[in-house]
PDB file of C-alpha atoms in Angstrom:
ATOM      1  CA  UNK A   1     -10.073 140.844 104.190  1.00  0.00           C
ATOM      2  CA  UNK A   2     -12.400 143.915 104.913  1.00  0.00           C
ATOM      3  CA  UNK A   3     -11.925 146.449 106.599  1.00  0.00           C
ATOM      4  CA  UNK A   4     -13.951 148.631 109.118  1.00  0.00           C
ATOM      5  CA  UNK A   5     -16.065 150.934 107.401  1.00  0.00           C
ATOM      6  CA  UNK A   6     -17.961 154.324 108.409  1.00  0.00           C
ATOM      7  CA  UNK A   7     -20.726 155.946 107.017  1.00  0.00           C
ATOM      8  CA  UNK A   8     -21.466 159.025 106.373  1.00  0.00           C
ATOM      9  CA  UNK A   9     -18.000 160.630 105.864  1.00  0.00           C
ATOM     10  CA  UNK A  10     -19.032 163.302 106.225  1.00  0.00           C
ATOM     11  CA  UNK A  11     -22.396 165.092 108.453  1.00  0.00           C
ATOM     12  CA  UNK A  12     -23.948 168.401 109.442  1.00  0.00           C
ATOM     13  CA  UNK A  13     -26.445 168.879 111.424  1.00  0.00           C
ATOM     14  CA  UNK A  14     -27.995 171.523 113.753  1.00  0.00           C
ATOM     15  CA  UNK A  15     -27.786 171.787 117.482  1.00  0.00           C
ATOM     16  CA  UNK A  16     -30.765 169.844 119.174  1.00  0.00           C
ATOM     17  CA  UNK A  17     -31.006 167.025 116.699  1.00  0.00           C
ATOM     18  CA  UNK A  18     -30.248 163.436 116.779  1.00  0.00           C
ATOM     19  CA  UNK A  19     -27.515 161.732 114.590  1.00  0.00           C
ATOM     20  CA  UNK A  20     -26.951 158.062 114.026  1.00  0.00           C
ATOM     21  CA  UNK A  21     -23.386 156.716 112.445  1.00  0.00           C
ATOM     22  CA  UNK A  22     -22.899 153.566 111.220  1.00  0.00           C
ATOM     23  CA  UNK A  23     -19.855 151.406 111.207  1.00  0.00           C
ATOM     24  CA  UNK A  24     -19.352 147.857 109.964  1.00  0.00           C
ATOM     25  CA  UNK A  25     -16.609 145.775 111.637  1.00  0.00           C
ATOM     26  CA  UNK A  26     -13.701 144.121 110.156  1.00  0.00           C
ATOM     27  CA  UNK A  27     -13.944 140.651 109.447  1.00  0.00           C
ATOM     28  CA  UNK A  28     -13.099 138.183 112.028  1.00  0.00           C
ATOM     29  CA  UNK A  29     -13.532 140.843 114.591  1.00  0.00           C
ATOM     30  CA  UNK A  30     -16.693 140.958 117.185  1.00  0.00           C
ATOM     31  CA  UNK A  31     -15.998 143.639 119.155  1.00  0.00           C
ATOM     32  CA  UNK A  32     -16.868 147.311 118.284  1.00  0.00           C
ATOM     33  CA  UNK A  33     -15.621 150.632 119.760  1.00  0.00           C
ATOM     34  CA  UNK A  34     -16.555 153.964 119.145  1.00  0.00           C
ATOM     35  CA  UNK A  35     -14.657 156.944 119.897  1.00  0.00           C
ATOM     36  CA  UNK A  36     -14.688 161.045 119.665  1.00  0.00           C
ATOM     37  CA  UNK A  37     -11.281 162.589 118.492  1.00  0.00           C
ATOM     38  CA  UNK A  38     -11.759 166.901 118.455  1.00  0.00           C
ATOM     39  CA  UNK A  39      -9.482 168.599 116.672  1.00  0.00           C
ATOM     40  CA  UNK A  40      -5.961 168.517 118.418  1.00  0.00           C
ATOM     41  CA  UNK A  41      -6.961 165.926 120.785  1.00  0.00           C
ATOM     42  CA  UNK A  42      -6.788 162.174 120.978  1.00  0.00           C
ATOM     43  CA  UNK A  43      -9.557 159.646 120.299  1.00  0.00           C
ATOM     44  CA  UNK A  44     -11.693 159.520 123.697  1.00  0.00           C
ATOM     45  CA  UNK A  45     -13.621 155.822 124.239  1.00  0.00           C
ATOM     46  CA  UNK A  46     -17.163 156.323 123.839  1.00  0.00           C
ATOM     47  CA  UNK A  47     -17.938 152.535 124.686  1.00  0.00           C
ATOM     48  CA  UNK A  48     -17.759 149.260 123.527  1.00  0.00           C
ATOM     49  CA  UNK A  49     -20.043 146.620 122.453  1.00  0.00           C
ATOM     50  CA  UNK A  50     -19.267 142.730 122.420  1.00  0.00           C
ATOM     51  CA  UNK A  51     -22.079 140.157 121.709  1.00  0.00           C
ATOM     52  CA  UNK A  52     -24.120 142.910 120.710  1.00  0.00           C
ATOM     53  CA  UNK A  53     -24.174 144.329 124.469  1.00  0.00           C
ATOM     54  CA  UNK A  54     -22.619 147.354 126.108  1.00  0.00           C
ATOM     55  CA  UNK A  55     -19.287 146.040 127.574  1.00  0.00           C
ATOM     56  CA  UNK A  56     -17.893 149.389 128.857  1.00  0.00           C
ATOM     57  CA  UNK A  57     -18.416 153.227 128.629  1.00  0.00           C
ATOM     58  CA  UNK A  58     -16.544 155.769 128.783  1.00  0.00           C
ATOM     59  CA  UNK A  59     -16.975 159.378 130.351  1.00  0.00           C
ATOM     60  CA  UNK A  60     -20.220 160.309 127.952  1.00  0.00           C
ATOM     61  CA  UNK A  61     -23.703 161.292 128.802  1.00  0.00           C
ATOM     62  CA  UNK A  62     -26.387 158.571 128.151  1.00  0.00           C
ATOM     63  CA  UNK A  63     -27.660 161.065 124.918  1.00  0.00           C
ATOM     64  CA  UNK A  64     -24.127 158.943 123.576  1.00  0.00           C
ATOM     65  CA  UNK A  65     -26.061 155.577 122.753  1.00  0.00           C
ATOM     66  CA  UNK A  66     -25.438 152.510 120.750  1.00  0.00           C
ATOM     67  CA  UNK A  67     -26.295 148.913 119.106  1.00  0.00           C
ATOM     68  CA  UNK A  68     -24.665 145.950 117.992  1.00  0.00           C
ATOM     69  CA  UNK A  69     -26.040 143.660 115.629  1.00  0.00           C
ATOM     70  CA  UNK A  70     -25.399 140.057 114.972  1.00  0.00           C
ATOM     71  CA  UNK A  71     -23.211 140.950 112.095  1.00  0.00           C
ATOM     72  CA  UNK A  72     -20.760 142.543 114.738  1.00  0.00           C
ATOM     73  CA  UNK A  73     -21.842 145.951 112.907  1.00  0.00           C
ATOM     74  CA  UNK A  74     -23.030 148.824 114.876  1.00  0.00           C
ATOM     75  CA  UNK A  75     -24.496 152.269 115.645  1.00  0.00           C
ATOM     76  CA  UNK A  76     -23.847 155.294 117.546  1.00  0.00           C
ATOM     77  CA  UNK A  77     -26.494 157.431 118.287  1.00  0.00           C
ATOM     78  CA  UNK A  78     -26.455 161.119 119.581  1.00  0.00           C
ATOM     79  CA  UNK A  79     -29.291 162.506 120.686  1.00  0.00           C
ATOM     80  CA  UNK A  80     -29.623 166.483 121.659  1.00  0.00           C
ATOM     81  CA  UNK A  81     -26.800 167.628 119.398  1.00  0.00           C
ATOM     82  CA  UNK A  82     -24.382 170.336 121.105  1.00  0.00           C
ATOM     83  CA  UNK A  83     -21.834 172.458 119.564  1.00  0.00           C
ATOM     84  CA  UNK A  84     -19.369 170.439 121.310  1.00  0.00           C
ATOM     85  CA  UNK A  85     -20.526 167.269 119.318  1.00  0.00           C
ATOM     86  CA  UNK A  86     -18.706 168.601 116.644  1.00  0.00           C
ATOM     87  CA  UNK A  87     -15.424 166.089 116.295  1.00  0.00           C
ATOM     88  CA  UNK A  88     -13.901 163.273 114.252  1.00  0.00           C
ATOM     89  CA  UNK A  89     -16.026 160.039 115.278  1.00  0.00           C
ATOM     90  CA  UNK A  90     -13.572 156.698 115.024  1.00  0.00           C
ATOM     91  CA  UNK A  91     -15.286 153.019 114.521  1.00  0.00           C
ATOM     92  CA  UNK A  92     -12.935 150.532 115.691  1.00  0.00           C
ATOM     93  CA  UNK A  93     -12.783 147.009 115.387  1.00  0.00           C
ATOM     94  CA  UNK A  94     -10.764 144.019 117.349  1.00  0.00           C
ATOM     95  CA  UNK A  95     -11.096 140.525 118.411  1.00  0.00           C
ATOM     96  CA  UNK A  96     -12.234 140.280 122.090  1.00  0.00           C
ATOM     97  CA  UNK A  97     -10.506 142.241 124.219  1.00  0.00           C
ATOM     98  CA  UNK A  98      -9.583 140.407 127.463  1.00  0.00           C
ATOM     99  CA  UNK A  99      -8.474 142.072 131.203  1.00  0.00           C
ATOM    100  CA  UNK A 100      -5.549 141.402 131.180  1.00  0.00           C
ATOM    101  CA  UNK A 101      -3.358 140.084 129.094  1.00  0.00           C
ATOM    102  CA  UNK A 102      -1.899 141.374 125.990  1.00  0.00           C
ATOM    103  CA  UNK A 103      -4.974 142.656 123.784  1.00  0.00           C
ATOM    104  CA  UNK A 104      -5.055 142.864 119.716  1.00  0.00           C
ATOM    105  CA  UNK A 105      -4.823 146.449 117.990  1.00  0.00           C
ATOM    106  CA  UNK A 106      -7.705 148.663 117.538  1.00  0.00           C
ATOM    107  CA  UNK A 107      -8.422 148.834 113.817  1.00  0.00           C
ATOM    108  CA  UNK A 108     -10.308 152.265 112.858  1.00  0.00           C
ATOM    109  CA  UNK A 109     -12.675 153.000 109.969  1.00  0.00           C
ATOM    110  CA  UNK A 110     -12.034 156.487 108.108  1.00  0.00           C
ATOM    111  CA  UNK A 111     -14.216 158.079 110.506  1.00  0.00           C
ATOM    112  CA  UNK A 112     -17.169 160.326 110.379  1.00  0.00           C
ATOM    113  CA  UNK A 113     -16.322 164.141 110.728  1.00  0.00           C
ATOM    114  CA  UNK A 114     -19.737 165.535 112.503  1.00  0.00           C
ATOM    115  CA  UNK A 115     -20.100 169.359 112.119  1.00  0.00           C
ATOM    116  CA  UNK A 116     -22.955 171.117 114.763  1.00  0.00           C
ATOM    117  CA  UNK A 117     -23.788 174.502 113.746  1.00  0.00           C
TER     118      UNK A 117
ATOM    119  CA  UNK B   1      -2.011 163.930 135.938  1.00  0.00           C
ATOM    120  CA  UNK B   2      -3.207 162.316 132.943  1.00  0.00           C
ATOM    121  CA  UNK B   3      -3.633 158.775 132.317  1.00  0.00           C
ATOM    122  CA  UNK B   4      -0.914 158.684 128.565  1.00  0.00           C
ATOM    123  CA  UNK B   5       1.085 161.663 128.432  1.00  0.00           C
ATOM    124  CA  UNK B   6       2.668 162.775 125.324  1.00  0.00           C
ATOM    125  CA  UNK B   7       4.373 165.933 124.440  1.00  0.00           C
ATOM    126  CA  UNK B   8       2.413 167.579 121.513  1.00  0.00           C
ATOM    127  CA  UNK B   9       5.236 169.261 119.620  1.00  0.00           C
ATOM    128  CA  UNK B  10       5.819 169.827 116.570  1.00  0.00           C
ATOM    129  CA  UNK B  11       9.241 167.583 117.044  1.00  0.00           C
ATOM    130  CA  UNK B  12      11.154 168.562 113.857  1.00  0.00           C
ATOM    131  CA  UNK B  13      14.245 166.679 112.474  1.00  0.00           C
ATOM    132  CA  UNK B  14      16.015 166.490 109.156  1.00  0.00           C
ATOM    133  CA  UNK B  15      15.703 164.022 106.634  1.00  0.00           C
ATOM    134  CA  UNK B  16      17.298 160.857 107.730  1.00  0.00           C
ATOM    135  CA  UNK B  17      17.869 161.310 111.120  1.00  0.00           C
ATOM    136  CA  UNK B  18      16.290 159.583 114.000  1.00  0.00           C
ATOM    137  CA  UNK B  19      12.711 160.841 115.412  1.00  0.00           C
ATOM    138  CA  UNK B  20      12.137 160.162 119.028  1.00  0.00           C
ATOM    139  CA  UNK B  21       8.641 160.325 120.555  1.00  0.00           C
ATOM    140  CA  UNK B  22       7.912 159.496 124.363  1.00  0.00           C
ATOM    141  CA  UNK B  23       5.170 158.327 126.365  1.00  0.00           C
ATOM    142  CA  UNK B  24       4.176 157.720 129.734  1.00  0.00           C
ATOM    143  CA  UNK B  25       1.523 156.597 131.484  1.00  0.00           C
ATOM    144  CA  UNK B  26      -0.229 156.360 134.905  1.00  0.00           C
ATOM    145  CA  UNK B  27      -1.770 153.137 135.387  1.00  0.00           C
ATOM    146  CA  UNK B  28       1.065 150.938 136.252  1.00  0.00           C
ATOM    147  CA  UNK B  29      -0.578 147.435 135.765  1.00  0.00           C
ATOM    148  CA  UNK B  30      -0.985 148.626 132.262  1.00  0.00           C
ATOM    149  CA  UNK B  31      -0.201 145.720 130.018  1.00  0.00           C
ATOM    150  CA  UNK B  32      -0.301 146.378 125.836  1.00  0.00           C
ATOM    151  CA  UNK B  33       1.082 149.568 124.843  1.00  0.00           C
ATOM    152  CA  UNK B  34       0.153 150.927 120.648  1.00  0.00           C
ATOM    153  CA  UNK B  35       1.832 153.483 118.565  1.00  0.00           C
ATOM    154  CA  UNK B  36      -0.556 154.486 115.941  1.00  0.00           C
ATOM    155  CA  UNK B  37       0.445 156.923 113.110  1.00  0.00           C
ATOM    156  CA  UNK B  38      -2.326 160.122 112.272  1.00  0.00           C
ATOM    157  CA  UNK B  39      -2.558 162.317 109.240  1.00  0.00           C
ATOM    158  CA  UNK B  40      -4.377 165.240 108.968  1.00  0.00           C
ATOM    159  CA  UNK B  41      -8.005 164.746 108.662  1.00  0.00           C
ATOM    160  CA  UNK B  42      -7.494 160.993 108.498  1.00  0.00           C
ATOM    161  CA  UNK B  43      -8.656 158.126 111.184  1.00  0.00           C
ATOM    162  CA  UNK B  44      -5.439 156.676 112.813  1.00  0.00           C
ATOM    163  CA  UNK B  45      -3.304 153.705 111.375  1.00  0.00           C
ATOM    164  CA  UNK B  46      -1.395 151.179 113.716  1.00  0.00           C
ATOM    165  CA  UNK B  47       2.658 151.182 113.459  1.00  0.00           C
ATOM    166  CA  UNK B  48       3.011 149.094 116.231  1.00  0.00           C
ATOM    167  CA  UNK B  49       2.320 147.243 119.331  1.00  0.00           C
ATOM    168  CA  UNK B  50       4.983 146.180 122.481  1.00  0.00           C
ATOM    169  CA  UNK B  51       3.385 143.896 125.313  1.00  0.00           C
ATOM    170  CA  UNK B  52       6.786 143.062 127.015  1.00  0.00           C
ATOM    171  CA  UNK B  53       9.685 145.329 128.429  1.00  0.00           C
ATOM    172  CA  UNK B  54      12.631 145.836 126.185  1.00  0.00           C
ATOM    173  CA  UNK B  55      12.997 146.507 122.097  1.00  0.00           C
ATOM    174  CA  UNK B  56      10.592 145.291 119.583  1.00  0.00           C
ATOM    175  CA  UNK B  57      11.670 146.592 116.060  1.00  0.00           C
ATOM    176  CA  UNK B  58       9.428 146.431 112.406  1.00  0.00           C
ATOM    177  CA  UNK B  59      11.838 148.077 109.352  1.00  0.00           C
ATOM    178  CA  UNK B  60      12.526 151.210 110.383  1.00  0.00           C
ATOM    179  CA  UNK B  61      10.695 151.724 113.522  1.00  0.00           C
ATOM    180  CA  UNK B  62      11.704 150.185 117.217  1.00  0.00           C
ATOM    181  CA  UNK B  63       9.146 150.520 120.115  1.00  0.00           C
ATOM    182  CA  UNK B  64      10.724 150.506 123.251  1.00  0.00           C
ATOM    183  CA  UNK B  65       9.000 149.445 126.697  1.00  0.00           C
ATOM    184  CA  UNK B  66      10.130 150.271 130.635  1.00  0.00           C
ATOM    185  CA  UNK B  67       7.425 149.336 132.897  1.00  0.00           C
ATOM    186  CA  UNK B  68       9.157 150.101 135.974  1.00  0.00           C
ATOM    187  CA  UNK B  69       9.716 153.623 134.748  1.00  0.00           C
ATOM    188  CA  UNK B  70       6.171 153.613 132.957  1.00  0.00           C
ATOM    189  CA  UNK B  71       7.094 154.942 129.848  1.00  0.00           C
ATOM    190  CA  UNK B  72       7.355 153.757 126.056  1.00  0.00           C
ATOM    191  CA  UNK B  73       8.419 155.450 122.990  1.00  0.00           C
ATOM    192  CA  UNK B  74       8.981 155.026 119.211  1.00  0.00           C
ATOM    193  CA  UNK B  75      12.074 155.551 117.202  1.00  0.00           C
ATOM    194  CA  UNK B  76      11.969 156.153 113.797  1.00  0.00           C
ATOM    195  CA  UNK B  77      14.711 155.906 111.909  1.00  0.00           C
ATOM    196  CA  UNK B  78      15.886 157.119 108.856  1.00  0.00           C
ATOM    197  CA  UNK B  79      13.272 159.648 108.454  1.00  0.00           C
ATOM    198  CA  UNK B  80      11.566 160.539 105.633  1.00  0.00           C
ATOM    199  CA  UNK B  81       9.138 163.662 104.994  1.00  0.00           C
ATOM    200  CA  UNK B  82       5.938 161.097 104.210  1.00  0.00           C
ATOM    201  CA  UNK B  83       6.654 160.278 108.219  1.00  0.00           C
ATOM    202  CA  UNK B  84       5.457 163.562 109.024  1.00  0.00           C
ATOM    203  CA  UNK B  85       2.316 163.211 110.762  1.00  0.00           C
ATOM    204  CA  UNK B  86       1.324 163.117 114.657  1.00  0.00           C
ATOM    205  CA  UNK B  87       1.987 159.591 116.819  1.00  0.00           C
ATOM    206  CA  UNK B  88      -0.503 158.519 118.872  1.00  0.00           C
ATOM    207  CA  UNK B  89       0.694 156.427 122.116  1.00  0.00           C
ATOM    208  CA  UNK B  90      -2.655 154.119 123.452  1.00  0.00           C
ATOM    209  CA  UNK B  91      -2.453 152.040 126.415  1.00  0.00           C
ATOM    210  CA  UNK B  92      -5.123 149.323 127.950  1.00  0.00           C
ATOM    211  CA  UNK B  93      -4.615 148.588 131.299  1.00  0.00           C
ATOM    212  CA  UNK B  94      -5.811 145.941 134.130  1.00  0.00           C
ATOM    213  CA  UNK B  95      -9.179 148.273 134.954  1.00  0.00           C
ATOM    214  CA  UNK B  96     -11.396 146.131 133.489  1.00  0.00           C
ATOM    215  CA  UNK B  97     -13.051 148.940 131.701  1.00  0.00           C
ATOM    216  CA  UNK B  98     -11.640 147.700 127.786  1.00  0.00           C
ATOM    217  CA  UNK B  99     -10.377 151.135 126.842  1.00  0.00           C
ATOM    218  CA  UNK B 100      -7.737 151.998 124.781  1.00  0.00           C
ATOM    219  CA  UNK B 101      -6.431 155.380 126.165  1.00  0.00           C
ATOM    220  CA  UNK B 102      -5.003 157.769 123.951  1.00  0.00           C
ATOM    221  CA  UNK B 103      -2.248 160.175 124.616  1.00  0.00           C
ATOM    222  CA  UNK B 104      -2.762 163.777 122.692  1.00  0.00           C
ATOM    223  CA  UNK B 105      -0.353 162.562 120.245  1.00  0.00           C
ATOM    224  CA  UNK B 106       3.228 164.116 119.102  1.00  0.00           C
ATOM    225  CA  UNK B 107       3.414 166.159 116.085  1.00  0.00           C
ATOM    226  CA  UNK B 108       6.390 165.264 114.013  1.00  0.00           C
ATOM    227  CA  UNK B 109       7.690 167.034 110.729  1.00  0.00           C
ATOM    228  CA  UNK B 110      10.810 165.559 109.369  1.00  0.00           C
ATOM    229  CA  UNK B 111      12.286 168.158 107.145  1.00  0.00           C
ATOM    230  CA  UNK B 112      13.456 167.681 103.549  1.00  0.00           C
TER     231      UNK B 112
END
């Protein structure tokens, strides 16, 4: 069984450019979430995408965007880079998640650590 | 008031005792409840996962679930210094909006 996999590990980039991450699910599992985890905090939901659509966002500006693909693997893009950018950024992976209910685990991919200078 | 609230610590205890981390949350028609495990500088690994109210124990750890009093916590027991890390609590609710929401997370050191 694979995992959920990130790439880069690691980034830096300067403010006012654009970043994509990449993240490939775990297998068996089509739904893909991305969060931001700064230092000290806990992970904060970006959004979700299921069937390679946006199924729910959290509190981020639209310069936070993504894509699915039929693989189930995904991107997050950021466009506009600020220094607050800078954070751990967590792929997760699960089987559908339902409303209600009792929903699977989140699985997480190493992460990316994005540095803005 | 925050939706999972966790206090951050550092909770210290000595080798083979029992660690004791706490959670509650705000959305009471919240319905699956995750304890995930941190280290530093590393993405976050699941320990566990309680749906209903009451005990659910895996080797040394026991999640424990009140929904009346909207809280759930993790004992660990028997210690050991490799459980030194910080706990994060998650909870998905009934909003219909498919996030996990993470507490701050609980720093434990378990002392040799």
């Amino acid at each position: 069984e694979t995992g959920v996999t990130q790439s880069p590990t690691h980034l830096i980039k300067t403010r006012g450019q654009q970043v994509t991450l990449r993240c490939s699910s775990q297998s068996g599992h089509n739904t893909v979430s991305w969060y931001q985890q700064a230092l000290g905090q806990g992970p904060q939901f970006i959004f979700q995408y299921y069937r390679e659509e946006e199924n729910g966002r959290g509190n981020f500006p639209p310069r936070f965007s993504g894509l699915q693909f039929p693989n189930y693997s995904s991107e997050l893009n950021v466009n506009a880079l600020e220094l607050d950018d800078s954070a751990l950024y967590l792929c997760a992976s699960s089987p559908r998640v339902q409303t209600g209910g009792n929903n699977s685990p989140l699985h997480f991919g190493n992460g990316t650590r994005l540095t803005v200078t | 008031q925050k939706e999972v609230e966790q206090n951050s610590g550092p909770l210290s205890v000595p080798e083979g005792a029992i660690a004791s981390l706490n959670c509650t949350y705000s959305d009471r028609g919240s319905q699956s409840f995750f304890w995930y495990r941190q280290y530093s500088g590393k993405s976050p690994e699941l320990i566990m996962f309680i749906y209903s109210n009451g005990d659910k124990e895996d080797g040394r750890f026991t999640a424990q679930l009140n929904k009346a009093s909207q809280y759930v916590s993790l004992l660990i027991r028997d210690s050991q210094p490799s459980d030194s890390a910080t706990y994060l609590c998650a909870v998905i609710g009934l909003s219909g909006t498919y996030k996990y929401i993470f507490g701050t997370g609980t720093r434990l050191k378990v002392l040799a």
